[in-house]
C-alpha cells in the first residue's frame, strides 16, 4: 500500500512526505506508519519527513519488485489471455515465458511468441522455461491437481484465479484473486 | 465459502453433510459452522446434518444470487473484454447491459450485441440501461472520477479492478479485486 501511494505521489511531483500525510493517504495513523516502516529499517528523519523517491525505491527492493520472475500461465482461456497481456504483470516483473492448456485445439498456437503447450508436458515445460511462478486460470476442478504437479516440478509461487482453495507445499506460496467471492459479497450487500 | 463448498458437494452427488465435515472443508470448526449458519436461521437437525441442496438454495437466496443485476462495464480494454465474457459473472446473476470507454476508436463497436458508448454519456447510459452495478476496469487515475459520476447517476454497487482505493457514497458498496496487491504479496514472499 505504501509503495502504491508513493508511486502516485511521485507521479504528481511530490518530493517529501510526512508520516502524518502517508497515514492519511493510507487510512491509518502516523504511529502505525512509523512502526510499519521502521520494521524494514530506519527511514526518514524526525520532523523532516520521508523522501518520496528514496522510500519508494527502498520499498521496491523490499517487495522484490526490482526482481524478474518467470511465469507459466496455466489455462489459455479468455481470462488467461487477458492476464497474458495485463501490463501490471510486466510492471511488477512477472513475465510469462510459457503457457499450458489441456485443450488440443489450443496447443501449438502462439500468443505474442509464446507457444501454448499441452498441460500433460508441464514438468518438461517448467524445466525448459525455468518458470518459478504459475498463474492458475483453470476451472476449479482442475486447479488443485495442476498445482500439485507444478509444485513438484519446482514452481514455488502461485497466483490463483480459480474460485477454490488451493493447498501448496510449505516451501511454496499461493495468493488468491477471488473474483467470485467479491461478486457474492457485492450481491449480498446490494440486496440488503 | 459455504455456498461454494455446497455447490462442489452437490456436483459430486453428496446429499447430506455434517457441520464437522463442512468445517473441515471450510478450514474452520463445527461450532463456528453452526454459529455462522444459525445467524441466518435454523438449518439442519442435530445429529442428522444438513441437506446439501436445501442449505445451498437457502444460502443462494441469502447471498442474493437468485437475483439478477444489470451491470455497466467501465473500460473496454483487454481485461474488460475478458470480464465481459467471464462465465462466473452470468452465473452470479451479473449481466452486462452497457459498456463505457473514453477511447473514440472503441465507441460504437459492439461486443456480443452490446454497444460501447462514450464515457461522457455515462449518466444517460445508466438511465437508459437501468444499470445498478458498475465493473471498473479503468486505469487507476480515472477510476475515482468515473465512480463519482456513476454513483451520482444511480449506480450503487461497484466491483473495482483498478489498483487503487475508491470512495463511494454511504448508500453504495464497493468491492475490490486487487490483482496488484496479490502480485506484490507473491513477489515479497518469493524473494524471502
PDB file of C-alpha atoms in Angstrom, chain A residues 3-4 26-27 40 61-65 69 78-79 81-82 85-86 88-89 92 94 133 156-159 161 163 165 173 175-177 179-191, chain B residues 3-4 26-27 40 61-65 69 78-79 81-82 85-86 88-89 92 94 133 156-159 161 163 165 173 175-177 179-191:
ATOM      1  CA  UNK A   3       4.527   1.601  -2.351  1.00  0.00           C
ATOM      2  CA  UNK A   4       1.445   2.428  -4.391  1.00  0.00           C
ATOM      3  CA  UNK A  26      -3.276   5.028   3.659  1.00  0.00           C
ATOM      4  CA  UNK A  27      -6.223   5.283   6.036  1.00  0.00           C
ATOM      5  CA  UNK A  40      12.202  -2.569   7.423  1.00  0.00           C
ATOM      6  CA  UNK A  61      13.568  -3.663  -3.200  1.00  0.00           C
ATOM      7  CA  UNK A  62      11.863  -4.992  -0.073  1.00  0.00           C
ATOM      8  CA  UNK A  63       8.830  -6.105  -2.082  1.00  0.00           C
ATOM      9  CA  UNK A  64      11.099  -7.841  -4.567  1.00  0.00           C
ATOM     10  CA  UNK A  65       9.713  -5.670  -7.363  1.00  0.00           C
ATOM     11  CA  UNK A  69      10.038 -13.681 -12.264  1.00  0.00           C
ATOM     12  CA  UNK A  78     -10.284 -15.684 -22.186  1.00  0.00           C
ATOM     13  CA  UNK A  79      -9.227 -14.655 -18.683  1.00  0.00           C
ATOM     14  CA  UNK A  81      -5.478 -14.279 -22.486  1.00  0.00           C
ATOM     15  CA  UNK A  82      -6.336 -11.009 -20.741  1.00  0.00           C
ATOM     16  CA  UNK A  85      -1.442  -9.016 -21.871  1.00  0.00           C
ATOM     17  CA  UNK A  86      -2.046  -7.418 -18.463  1.00  0.00           C
ATOM     18  CA  UNK A  88       0.658  -4.727 -14.379  1.00  0.00           C
ATOM     19  CA  UNK A  89       2.198  -8.201 -14.632  1.00  0.00           C
ATOM     20  CA  UNK A  92       5.761  -5.988 -11.357  1.00  0.00           C
ATOM     21  CA  UNK A  94       6.253 -11.066 -13.825  1.00  0.00           C
ATOM     22  CA  UNK A 133       5.673 -18.817 -10.700  1.00  0.00           C
ATOM     23  CA  UNK A 156       7.158 -22.133  -5.819  1.00  0.00           C
ATOM     24  CA  UNK A 157       4.739 -19.246  -6.292  1.00  0.00           C
ATOM     25  CA  UNK A 158       1.097 -19.496  -7.347  1.00  0.00           C
ATOM     26  CA  UNK A 159      -1.341 -16.749  -8.234  1.00  0.00           C
ATOM     27  CA  UNK A 161      -7.721 -17.076 -10.163  1.00  0.00           C
ATOM     28  CA  UNK A 163     -12.596 -19.860  -7.302  1.00  0.00           C
ATOM     29  CA  UNK A 165      -8.930 -23.014  -2.076  1.00  0.00           C
ATOM     30  CA  UNK A 173       3.282 -19.606  -1.659  1.00  0.00           C
ATOM     31  CA  UNK A 175      -2.092 -15.850  -3.334  1.00  0.00           C
ATOM     32  CA  UNK A 176      -5.713 -15.783  -4.420  1.00  0.00           C
ATOM     33  CA  UNK A 177      -7.520 -13.323  -6.661  1.00  0.00           C
ATOM     34  CA  UNK A 179     -13.451 -12.559  -8.283  1.00  0.00           C
ATOM     35  CA  UNK A 180     -16.257 -14.909  -7.250  1.00  0.00           C
ATOM     36  CA  UNK A 181     -16.051 -14.042  -3.543  1.00  0.00           C
ATOM     37  CA  UNK A 182     -16.201 -10.327  -4.339  1.00  0.00           C
ATOM     38  CA  UNK A 183     -19.181 -10.861  -6.650  1.00  0.00           C
ATOM     39  CA  UNK A 184     -21.013 -12.735  -3.919  1.00  0.00           C
ATOM     40  CA  UNK A 185     -20.158 -10.053  -1.374  1.00  0.00           C
ATOM     41  CA  UNK A 186     -21.408  -7.358  -3.707  1.00  0.00           C
ATOM     42  CA  UNK A 187     -24.589  -9.251  -4.408  1.00  0.00           C
ATOM     43  CA  UNK A 188     -25.219  -9.708  -0.681  1.00  0.00           C
ATOM     44  CA  UNK A 189     -24.614  -6.020   0.057  1.00  0.00           C
ATOM     45  CA  UNK A 190     -26.806  -4.849  -2.807  1.00  0.00           C
ATOM     46  CA  UNK A 191     -29.897  -6.794  -1.908  1.00  0.00           C
TER      47      UNK A 191
ATOM     48  CA  UNK B   3     -22.121 -21.772  -0.783  1.00  0.00           C
ATOM     49  CA  UNK B   4     -19.149 -22.744  -2.908  1.00  0.00           C
ATOM     50  CA  UNK B  26     -14.002 -24.716   5.070  1.00  0.00           C
ATOM     51  CA  UNK B  27     -10.929 -24.775   7.281  1.00  0.00           C
ATOM     52  CA  UNK B  40     -29.285 -16.832   9.016  1.00  0.00           C
ATOM     53  CA  UNK B  61     -31.259 -16.598  -1.555  1.00  0.00           C
ATOM     54  CA  UNK B  62     -29.404 -15.007   1.371  1.00  0.00           C
ATOM     55  CA  UNK B  63     -26.491 -14.053  -0.889  1.00  0.00           C
ATOM     56  CA  UNK B  64     -28.886 -12.544  -3.399  1.00  0.00           C
ATOM     57  CA  UNK B  65     -27.634 -14.944  -6.060  1.00  0.00           C
ATOM     58  CA  UNK B  69     -28.173  -7.396 -11.645  1.00  0.00           C
ATOM     59  CA  UNK B  78      -8.395  -6.414 -22.653  1.00  0.00           C
ATOM     60  CA  UNK B  79      -9.272  -7.111 -19.034  1.00  0.00           C
ATOM     61  CA  UNK B  81     -13.211  -7.818 -22.599  1.00  0.00           C
ATOM     62  CA  UNK B  82     -12.251 -10.909 -20.607  1.00  0.00           C
ATOM     63  CA  UNK B  85     -17.212 -12.979 -21.334  1.00  0.00           C
ATOM     64  CA  UNK B  86     -16.432 -14.266 -17.838  1.00  0.00           C
ATOM     65  CA  UNK B  88     -18.939 -16.554 -13.412  1.00  0.00           C
ATOM     66  CA  UNK B  89     -20.484 -13.107 -13.886  1.00  0.00           C
ATOM     67  CA  UNK B  92     -23.893 -14.995 -10.269  1.00  0.00           C
ATOM     68  CA  UNK B  94     -24.496 -10.161 -13.152  1.00  0.00           C
ATOM     69  CA  UNK B 133     -23.752  -2.159 -10.745  1.00  0.00           C
ATOM     70  CA  UNK B 156     -24.999   1.582  -6.115  1.00  0.00           C
ATOM     71  CA  UNK B 157     -22.606  -1.345  -6.446  1.00  0.00           C
ATOM     72  CA  UNK B 158     -19.023  -1.209  -7.694  1.00  0.00           C
ATOM     73  CA  UNK B 159     -16.635  -4.032  -8.451  1.00  0.00           C
ATOM     74  CA  UNK B 161     -10.348  -3.930 -10.684  1.00  0.00           C
ATOM     75  CA  UNK B 163      -5.342  -0.907  -8.302  1.00  0.00           C
ATOM     76  CA  UNK B 165      -8.751   2.719  -3.213  1.00  0.00           C
ATOM     77  CA  UNK B 173     -20.926  -0.582  -1.936  1.00  0.00           C
ATOM     78  CA  UNK B 175     -15.654  -4.499  -3.525  1.00  0.00           C
ATOM     79  CA  UNK B 176     -12.087  -4.684  -4.773  1.00  0.00           C
ATOM     80  CA  UNK B 177     -10.385  -7.337  -6.864  1.00  0.00           C
ATOM     81  CA  UNK B 179      -4.546  -8.255  -8.679  1.00  0.00           C
ATOM     82  CA  UNK B 180      -1.689  -5.823  -7.983  1.00  0.00           C
ATOM     83  CA  UNK B 181      -1.732  -6.334  -4.206  1.00  0.00           C
ATOM     84  CA  UNK B 182      -1.609 -10.103  -4.695  1.00  0.00           C
ATOM     85  CA  UNK B 183       1.268  -9.784  -7.173  1.00  0.00           C
ATOM     86  CA  UNK B 184       3.221  -7.672  -4.705  1.00  0.00           C
ATOM     87  CA  UNK B 185       2.483 -10.111  -1.890  1.00  0.00           C
ATOM     88  CA  UNK B 186       3.631 -13.006  -4.045  1.00  0.00           C
ATOM     89  CA  UNK B 187       6.776 -11.180  -5.077  1.00  0.00           C
ATOM     90  CA  UNK B 188       7.599 -10.396  -1.442  1.00  0.00           C
ATOM     91  CA  UNK B 189       7.049 -14.000  -0.355  1.00  0.00           C
ATOM     92  CA  UNK B 190       9.105 -15.422  -3.209  1.00  0.00           C
ATOM     93  CA  UNK B 191      12.234 -13.409  -2.637  1.00  0.00           C
TER      94      UNK B 191
END
